[in-house]
mmCIF file of C-alpha atoms and ligand atoms in Angstrom:
data_model
loop_
_atom_site.group_PDB
_atom_site.id
_atom_site.type_symbol
_atom_site.label_atom_id
_atom_site.label_comp_id
_atom_site.label_asym_id
_atom_site.label_seq_id
_atom_site.Cartn_x
_atom_site.Cartn_y
_atom_site.Cartn_z
ATOM 1 C CA MET L 6 41.331 127.116 -34.439
ATOM 2 C CA PRO L 7 38.476 129.496 -32.931
ATOM 3 C CA LYS L 8 35.345 127.256 -30.983
ATOM 4 C CA CYS L 9 32.510 125.721 -32.063
ATOM 5 C CA ARG L 10 29.555 127.323 -32.890
ATOM 6 C CA LYS L 11 27.995 124.751 -30.712
ATOM 7 C CA CYS L 12 30.722 123.668 -27.591
ATOM 8 C CA ASP L 13 32.583 124.780 -26.162
ATOM 9 C CA LYS L 14 35.732 123.062 -27.979
ATOM 10 C CA LYS L 15 38.407 124.200 -30.353
ATOM 11 C CA ALA L 16 37.161 124.298 -33.818
ATOM 12 C CA ILE L 17 38.078 121.423 -36.453
ATOM 13 C CA TYR L 18 36.694 123.277 -39.449
ATOM 14 C CA ILE L 19 35.789 126.577 -40.128
ATOM 15 C CA LYS L 20 33.019 126.448 -42.390
ATOM 16 C CA LYS L 21 34.398 129.630 -45.187
ATOM 17 C CA TYR L 22 30.426 130.008 -47.025
ATOM 18 C CA ALA L 23 28.315 129.844 -43.326
ATOM 19 C CA GLY L 24 30.408 131.649 -41.882
ATOM 20 C CA THR L 25 31.148 128.809 -38.665
ATOM 21 C CA ALA L 26 33.418 127.242 -37.019
ATOM 22 C CA LEU L 27 32.635 123.353 -36.147
ATOM 23 C CA CYS L 28 34.212 120.569 -33.217
ATOM 24 C CA LYS L 29 34.576 117.216 -34.400
ATOM 25 C CA GLU L 30 31.940 116.192 -32.186
ATOM 26 C CA HIS L 31 29.289 118.386 -34.136
ATOM 27 C CA PHE L 32 30.721 118.622 -37.447
ATOM 28 C CA ILE L 33 29.832 115.059 -37.814
ATOM 29 C CA ILE L 34 25.961 115.622 -35.819
ATOM 30 C CA ASP L 35 25.331 118.648 -38.541
ATOM 31 C CA PHE L 36 27.250 116.792 -41.723
ATOM 32 C CA GLU L 37 24.525 113.606 -41.045
ATOM 33 C CA LYS L 38 22.086 116.006 -40.303
ATOM 34 C CA ARG L 39 22.380 117.428 -43.827
ATOM 35 C CA VAL L 40 22.243 114.148 -45.458
ATOM 36 C CA PHE L 41 19.788 113.376 -43.455
ATOM 37 C CA ARG L 42 17.810 116.303 -44.354
ATOM 38 C CA SER L 43 18.364 115.901 -48.495
ATOM 39 C CA ILE L 44 17.108 112.230 -48.646
ATOM 40 C CA ARG L 45 14.051 113.053 -46.678
ATOM 41 C CA LYS L 46 13.693 116.260 -49.096
ATOM 42 C CA ASN L 47 14.568 113.995 -52.549
ATOM 43 C CA LYS L 48 12.463 110.912 -50.943
ATOM 44 C CA MET L 49 15.242 108.741 -51.073
ATOM 45 C CA ILE L 50 14.863 105.764 -49.481
ATOM 46 C CA LYS L 51 11.981 103.549 -48.700
ATOM 47 C CA ARG L 52 11.454 101.710 -45.804
ATOM 48 C CA GLY L 53 12.936 97.311 -47.224
ATOM 49 C CA GLU L 54 14.047 98.463 -49.959
ATOM 50 C CA LYS L 55 17.502 96.887 -51.016
ATOM 51 C CA ILE L 56 20.521 99.343 -51.910
ATOM 52 C CA ALA L 57 23.533 98.788 -53.657
ATOM 53 C CA VAL L 58 25.807 101.035 -52.850
ATOM 54 C CA ALA L 59 28.426 101.751 -55.927
ATOM 55 C CA VAL L 60 31.864 101.890 -53.991
ATOM 56 C CA SER L 61 35.139 102.554 -55.414
ATOM 57 C CA GLY L 62 37.652 102.490 -52.226
ATOM 58 C CA GLY L 63 38.147 106.560 -52.312
ATOM 59 C CA LYS L 64 36.662 108.384 -49.554
ATOM 60 C CA ASP L 65 33.474 108.986 -50.804
ATOM 61 C CA SER L 66 32.463 105.920 -51.696
ATOM 62 C CA LEU L 67 33.424 104.326 -48.237
ATOM 63 C CA SER L 68 32.145 107.107 -45.993
ATOM 64 C CA LEU L 69 28.638 107.108 -48.170
ATOM 65 C CA LEU L 70 28.867 103.060 -47.364
ATOM 66 C CA PHE L 71 29.437 103.514 -43.915
ATOM 67 C CA PHE L 72 26.423 106.329 -42.778
ATOM 68 C CA LEU L 73 24.485 104.005 -45.068
ATOM 69 C CA ASN L 74 25.069 100.965 -42.364
ATOM 70 C CA LYS L 75 25.119 102.723 -39.956
ATOM 71 C CA TYR L 76 22.111 104.261 -40.530
ATOM 72 C CA LYS L 77 20.217 101.351 -42.491
ATOM 73 C CA GLU L 78 18.360 100.040 -39.382
ATOM 74 C CA ARG L 79 17.077 103.584 -38.626
ATOM 75 C CA PHE L 80 16.053 103.592 -42.007
ATOM 76 C CA GLY L 81 14.404 99.051 -42.614
ATOM 77 C CA ILE L 82 16.597 99.384 -45.513
ATOM 78 C CA ASN L 83 19.300 96.170 -46.682
ATOM 79 C CA ILE L 84 22.648 97.685 -48.121
ATOM 80 C CA CYS L 85 25.203 95.390 -50.464
ATOM 81 C CA ALA L 86 28.414 97.265 -51.403
ATOM 82 C CA VAL L 87 29.122 96.734 -55.112
ATOM 83 C CA ALA L 88 32.362 97.570 -56.590
ATOM 84 C CA VAL L 89 33.566 98.168 -60.974
ATOM 85 C CA ASP L 90 36.758 96.650 -61.822
ATOM 86 C CA GLU L 91 37.592 98.771 -65.222
ATOM 87 C CA GLY L 92 41.219 96.956 -65.491
ATOM 88 C CA ILE L 93 43.377 99.782 -64.558
ATOM 89 C CA ALA L 94 45.789 98.179 -63.097
ATOM 90 C CA GLY L 95 48.616 98.982 -60.149
ATOM 91 C CA TYR L 96 45.625 101.581 -59.028
ATOM 92 C CA ARG L 97 42.127 99.867 -58.908
ATOM 93 C CA ASP L 98 43.804 96.790 -57.900
ATOM 94 C CA LYS L 99 45.086 99.003 -54.782
ATOM 95 C CA THR L 100 42.062 100.536 -54.023
ATOM 96 C CA LEU L 101 39.079 97.175 -54.637
ATOM 97 C CA GLU L 102 41.765 96.215 -51.316
ATOM 98 C CA LYS L 103 40.020 98.830 -49.567
ATOM 99 C CA VAL L 104 36.695 97.889 -50.121
ATOM 100 C CA LYS L 105 36.902 93.905 -49.131
ATOM 101 C CA LYS L 106 38.218 95.307 -46.203
ATOM 102 C CA PHE L 107 36.245 97.725 -45.280
ATOM 103 C CA CYS L 108 33.257 95.608 -45.876
ATOM 104 C CA LYS L 109 34.719 91.719 -44.363
ATOM 105 C CA ASN L 110 35.694 94.857 -40.709
ATOM 106 C CA PHE L 111 31.547 96.188 -41.001
ATOM 107 C CA GLY L 112 30.224 92.667 -42.231
ATOM 108 C CA ILE L 113 28.826 94.101 -45.188
ATOM 109 C CA GLU L 114 28.458 91.703 -48.424
ATOM 110 C CA TYR L 115 29.627 92.968 -51.758
ATOM 111 C CA ARG L 116 30.362 91.789 -55.477
ATOM 112 C CA ILE L 117 32.920 92.748 -57.856
ATOM 113 C CA VAL L 118 32.452 92.713 -61.275
ATOM 114 C CA SER L 119 35.259 93.629 -63.776
ATOM 115 C CA PHE L 120 35.453 95.207 -67.600
ATOM 116 C CA LYS L 121 37.153 92.318 -68.826
ATOM 117 C CA ASP L 122 34.304 89.586 -67.692
ATOM 118 C CA LYS L 123 31.126 91.282 -68.538
ATOM 119 C CA TYR L 124 32.894 93.265 -72.270
ATOM 120 C CA GLY L 125 35.805 91.121 -72.774
ATOM 121 C CA PHE L 126 38.051 94.658 -72.192
ATOM 122 C CA SER L 127 40.111 96.905 -69.253
ATOM 123 C CA ILE L 128 39.888 99.770 -69.340
ATOM 124 C CA ASP L 129 44.667 99.656 -69.521
ATOM 125 C CA GLU L 130 42.952 98.228 -73.434
ATOM 126 C CA VAL L 131 41.670 101.368 -74.638
ATOM 127 C CA ASP L 132 43.274 104.384 -76.229
ATOM 128 C CA LYS L 133 44.274 106.456 -73.398
ATOM 129 C CA LYS L 134 43.046 109.780 -75.077
ATOM 130 C CA HIS L 135 39.518 108.488 -74.853
ATOM 131 C CA SER L 136 40.048 106.039 -71.504
ATOM 132 C CA CYS L 137 37.019 108.206 -69.800
ATOM 133 C CA ASP L 138 34.083 108.139 -72.165
ATOM 134 C CA TYR L 139 34.160 104.173 -71.916
ATOM 135 C CA CYS L 140 35.337 103.840 -68.344
ATOM 136 C CA GLY L 141 31.693 106.029 -67.500
ATOM 137 C CA VAL L 142 29.168 104.254 -70.058
ATOM 138 C CA PHE L 143 30.811 100.891 -69.000
ATOM 139 C CA ARG L 144 30.964 101.492 -65.408
ATOM 140 C CA ARG L 145 27.252 102.454 -65.238
ATOM 141 C CA ARG L 146 25.782 99.717 -67.437
ATOM 142 C CA ALA L 147 27.936 97.239 -65.116
ATOM 143 C CA LEU L 148 26.826 99.181 -61.821
ATOM 144 C CA ASN L 149 22.842 98.566 -63.400
ATOM 145 C CA GLU L 150 23.899 94.672 -63.905
ATOM 146 C CA ALA L 151 25.036 93.824 -61.002
ATOM 147 C CA ALA L 152 22.260 95.852 -58.713
ATOM 148 C CA LEU L 153 19.608 93.992 -60.950
ATOM 149 C CA GLU L 154 21.736 90.943 -60.015
ATOM 150 C CA ILE L 155 21.471 91.717 -56.520
ATOM 151 C CA GLY L 156 18.208 91.671 -56.602
ATOM 152 C CA ALA L 157 18.007 96.042 -54.828
ATOM 153 C CA ASN L 158 15.630 98.425 -55.419
ATOM 154 C CA LYS L 159 18.332 101.397 -56.112
ATOM 155 C CA ILE L 160 22.271 102.205 -56.773
ATOM 156 C CA ALA L 161 23.582 104.838 -54.236
ATOM 157 C CA THR L 162 26.333 106.672 -55.673
ATOM 158 C CA ALA L 163 27.861 108.033 -53.496
ATOM 159 C CA HIS L 164 27.988 112.001 -55.816
ATOM 160 C CA ASN L 165 29.536 115.170 -53.690
ATOM 161 C CA LEU L 166 28.202 118.800 -54.134
ATOM 162 C CA ASP L 167 32.215 119.507 -56.448
ATOM 163 C CA ASP L 168 30.493 116.426 -58.580
ATOM 164 C CA GLU L 169 27.071 117.380 -59.308
ATOM 165 C CA VAL L 170 28.778 120.991 -59.825
ATOM 166 C CA GLN L 171 31.050 119.341 -62.735
ATOM 167 C CA VAL L 172 28.443 117.864 -64.049
ATOM 168 C CA ILE L 173 26.163 120.598 -64.594
ATOM 169 C CA LEU L 174 29.064 122.802 -65.853
ATOM 170 C CA LEU L 175 30.310 120.818 -67.684
ATOM 171 C CA ASN L 176 27.018 119.610 -69.812
ATOM 172 C CA PHE L 177 25.898 123.101 -70.548
ATOM 173 C CA ILE L 178 29.627 124.420 -71.633
ATOM 174 C CA ARG L 179 29.455 120.793 -73.840
ATOM 175 C CA ALA L 180 25.515 122.483 -74.848
ATOM 176 C CA ASP L 181 25.005 119.444 -74.169
ATOM 177 C CA VAL L 182 20.893 120.201 -72.599
ATOM 178 C CA ASN L 183 19.593 117.029 -72.243
ATOM 179 C CA ARG L 184 21.966 115.249 -70.729
ATOM 180 C CA PHE L 185 21.393 118.835 -68.234
ATOM 181 C CA ILE L 186 18.234 118.244 -67.401
ATOM 182 C CA ARG L 187 18.040 114.571 -66.866
ATOM 183 C CA LEU L 188 21.152 114.952 -64.204
ATOM 184 C CA LYS L 189 18.016 115.969 -61.907
ATOM 185 C CA ARG L 190 15.129 114.675 -63.560
ATOM 186 C CA LYS L 191 15.651 110.806 -63.671
ATOM 187 C CA LYS L 192 13.008 109.083 -64.934
ATOM 188 C CA LYS L 193 13.700 105.450 -64.062
ATOM 189 C CA ILE L 194 14.734 104.235 -66.558
ATOM 190 C CA ILE L 195 16.298 101.143 -65.914
ATOM 191 C CA ILE L 196 17.101 101.575 -62.036
ATOM 192 C CA ASP L 197 16.185 104.916 -59.983
ATOM 193 C CA ARG L 198 19.859 106.631 -58.629
ATOM 194 C CA ILE L 199 19.907 108.398 -55.446
ATOM 195 C CA LYS L 200 22.360 110.582 -54.364
ATOM 196 C CA PRO L 201 22.696 111.782 -50.458
ATOM 197 C CA PHE L 202 25.974 113.451 -50.891
ATOM 198 C CA TYR L 203 25.283 116.019 -53.505
ATOM 199 C CA GLU L 204 24.088 118.821 -50.898
ATOM 200 C CA ILE L 205 27.568 117.992 -49.214
ATOM 201 C CA PRO L 206 31.469 119.754 -50.215
ATOM 202 C CA GLU L 207 34.252 117.750 -51.934
ATOM 203 C CA LYS L 208 36.179 118.491 -48.665
ATOM 204 C CA GLU L 209 33.267 117.792 -45.597
ATOM 205 C CA VAL L 210 33.036 114.027 -46.577
ATOM 206 C CA ALA L 211 36.721 113.967 -47.187
ATOM 207 C CA LEU L 212 37.004 114.996 -43.326
ATOM 208 C CA TYR L 213 34.168 113.213 -42.037
ATOM 209 C CA ALA L 214 35.786 110.078 -43.341
ATOM 210 C CA PHE L 215 39.027 110.887 -41.478
ATOM 211 C CA LEU L 216 37.087 111.686 -38.133
ATOM 212 C CA ASN L 217 35.929 108.808 -38.335
ATOM 213 C CA ASN L 218 38.707 106.228 -38.819
ATOM 214 C CA ILE L 219 37.795 105.381 -42.677
ATOM 215 C CA ASP L 220 40.633 103.177 -44.395
ATOM 216 C CA VAL L 221 40.011 105.188 -47.774
ATOM 217 C CA SER L 222 42.533 104.623 -50.794
ATOM 218 C CA PHE L 223 44.095 108.348 -51.624
ATOM 219 C CA ASP L 224 45.053 106.972 -55.618
ATOM 220 C CA GLU L 225 44.510 108.987 -58.152
ATOM 221 C CA CYS L 226 43.541 107.069 -61.439
ATOM 222 C CA PRO L 227 45.826 107.471 -63.946
ATOM 223 C CA TYR L 228 44.013 108.912 -66.704
ATOM 224 C CA VAL L 229 42.111 111.322 -64.365
ATOM 225 C CA HIS L 230 44.831 113.926 -66.192
ATOM 226 C CA GLY L 231 44.257 113.591 -69.424
ATOM 227 C CA SER L 232 40.307 114.723 -68.477
ATOM 228 C CA PHE L 233 37.931 117.954 -69.360
ATOM 229 C CA ARG L 234 36.385 117.524 -65.979
ATOM 230 C CA TYR L 235 39.914 118.074 -64.546
ATOM 231 C CA GLU L 236 39.735 121.630 -66.000
ATOM 232 C CA ILE L 237 37.302 122.611 -64.695
ATOM 233 C CA ARG L 238 36.953 121.081 -61.736
ATOM 234 C CA LYS L 239 40.364 123.183 -60.717
ATOM 235 C CA PHE L 240 38.819 126.354 -62.308
ATOM 236 C CA ILE L 241 35.470 126.259 -59.662
ATOM 237 C CA ASN L 242 37.579 125.059 -56.391
ATOM 238 C CA HIS L 243 39.105 128.885 -57.723
ATOM 239 C CA LEU L 244 36.197 130.644 -57.690
ATOM 240 C CA GLU L 245 34.803 128.904 -54.842
ATOM 241 C CA GLU L 246 38.321 129.715 -52.239
ATOM 242 C CA LYS L 247 37.276 133.799 -54.197
ATOM 243 C CA SER L 248 34.467 133.739 -53.294
ATOM 244 C CA PRO L 249 32.300 130.744 -50.637
ATOM 245 C CA GLY L 250 28.981 129.651 -51.634
ATOM 246 C CA ILE L 251 29.278 129.904 -55.048
ATOM 247 C CA LYS L 252 28.818 126.051 -55.340
ATOM 248 C CA PHE L 253 26.181 126.406 -54.057
ATOM 249 C CA SER L 254 24.949 129.080 -56.093
ATOM 250 C CA ILE L 255 25.772 126.999 -58.971
ATOM 251 C CA LEU L 256 23.487 124.163 -58.124
ATOM 252 C CA ARG L 257 20.891 126.251 -56.930
ATOM 253 C CA SER L 258 20.963 127.779 -60.056
ATOM 254 C CA TYR L 259 20.936 124.807 -61.586
ATOM 255 C CA GLU L 260 18.295 123.657 -59.863
ATOM 256 C CA LYS L 261 15.759 126.799 -60.243
ATOM 257 C CA ILE L 262 16.196 126.097 -64.360
ATOM 258 C CA VAL L 263 15.924 122.677 -64.447
ATOM 259 C CA ASP L 264 12.020 123.400 -62.342
ATOM 260 C CA LEU L 265 10.942 126.003 -65.207
ATOM 261 C CA ILE L 266 12.559 124.391 -68.149
ATOM 262 C CA GLY L 267 12.692 120.589 -67.195
ATOM 263 C CA GLU L 268 9.240 118.567 -68.845
ATOM 264 C CA LYS L 269 10.060 121.144 -71.953
ATOM 265 C CA VAL L 270 13.080 120.099 -73.076
ATOM 266 C CA GLU L 271 13.212 116.342 -71.432
ATOM 267 C CA LYS L 272 13.124 113.601 -74.639
ATOM 268 C CA GLU L 273 11.476 109.582 -74.730
ATOM 269 C CA ILE L 274 14.327 107.897 -73.526
ATOM 270 C CA LYS L 275 13.868 105.239 -76.798
ATOM 271 C CA ARG L 276 16.082 101.742 -76.560
ATOM 272 C CA CYS L 277 18.674 100.921 -78.430
ATOM 273 C CA LYS L 278 18.468 98.376 -81.279
ATOM 274 C CA LYS L 279 21.261 96.403 -80.952
ATOM 275 C CA CYS L 280 20.497 95.734 -76.474
ATOM 276 C CA GLY L 281 17.972 96.537 -75.775
ATOM 277 C CA MET L 282 18.522 99.197 -72.666
ATOM 278 C CA PRO L 283 17.208 102.767 -72.632
ATOM 279 C CA SER L 284 18.670 105.622 -75.440
ATOM 280 C CA SER L 285 18.245 108.502 -76.810
ATOM 281 C CA ARG L 286 19.286 107.298 -79.624
ATOM 282 C CA ASP L 287 19.412 104.336 -82.783
ATOM 283 C CA ILE L 288 22.659 102.704 -80.958
ATOM 284 C CA CYS L 289 22.916 103.064 -77.543
ATOM 285 C CA LYS L 290 26.558 104.423 -75.910
ATOM 286 C CA ALA L 291 27.626 101.481 -74.955
ATOM 287 C CA CYS L 292 27.152 99.828 -77.576
ATOM 288 C CA GLU L 293 28.941 101.604 -80.404
ATOM 289 C CA LEU L 294 31.612 101.837 -78.406
ATOM 290 C CA LEU L 295 31.473 97.882 -78.334
ATOM 291 C CA SER L 296 31.803 97.861 -82.241
ATOM 292 C CA LYS L 297 34.858 100.142 -82.230
ATOM 293 C CA ILE L 298 36.153 97.790 -80.111
ATOM 294 C CA ASN L 299 36.044 94.903 -82.329
ATOM 295 C CA LYS L 300 37.120 96.358 -84.936
ATOM 296 C CA ILE L 301 39.798 96.979 -83.687
ATOM 297 C CA ASN L 302 41.107 93.845 -82.250
ATOM 298 C CA LYS L 303 39.976 92.394 -85.691
HETATM 299 FE FE1 SF4 E 407 37.979 106.027 -64.818
HETATM 300 FE FE2 SF4 E 407 38.093 108.353 -66.066
HETATM 301 FE FE3 SF4 E 407 37.796 108.222 -63.235
HETATM 302 FE FE4 SF4 E 407 39.758 106.825 -64.431
HETATM 303 S S1 SF4 E 407 39.511 109.397 -64.222
HETATM 304 S S2 SF4 E 407 38.567 105.728 -63.064
HETATM 305 S S3 SF4 E 407 39.537 106.498 -66.917
HETATM 306 S S4 SF4 E 407 36.634 108.016 -65.087
HETATM 307 ZN ZN1 ZN E 408 22.488 99.207 -76.919
#
């Protein structure tokens, strides 16, 4: 390993896309500086806010909770961790243990909401081919509801650069222009969402967790391999390997496109006729899926 660009110590990380190397101390400083910059640039946090931090027990979300907890006084905010139990046996139970342990260690308030209690089904009970569809739709809803219940002003999620780029490409490939635009141009619908790590590569979030001795779960959801997103992830990582910096350049191109055409494409948000939640269609996706489950169970 070469020397750190900032001091004489041995580097522990090479930032290929920037052509620099950093020691442990300077990696952490650089990481946090970039997160602060993303937060400031996008005006994500205001003093006096209560932020619900969505956590799963993995490296990304516990790193985000660690970061926001470390700087909560500087930001002037209150935080509360919110976790969703989708009902995935042998996986979610383990990751939730990590959440509880972390919150107890740091004295952070937390709340866990379960699909089974709230909606009457668990992910293990739905058709395996559509696990991720159900999971995504109801996780979003459960988080919104939990955040409102605890009186939070915002939900912070740990989406990193890799997640962001995967979703951009996914929506692009599916020709879902509305969703494509909405990823950035989020109107406040129920509760604002912020993504402080959206400009940090996944690898660096993992290293941040490791260097801060955060005890995270490395378990992978048993359903992840079936998803199309998994293929996209492999594809992007392959491109990044060949040409470092490609993830950033996809994000920048995307931001430019949205700035240019966002307003023209954005549709008015309607309300679901069944539950009253915001939706781009007459009946929202959650209500559509719930009625499917109810038909099957009848
Ligand atoms: Fe849910 Fe799919 Fe993620 Fe598993 S891989 S947690 S089923 S979205
Ligand atoms: Zn609905």
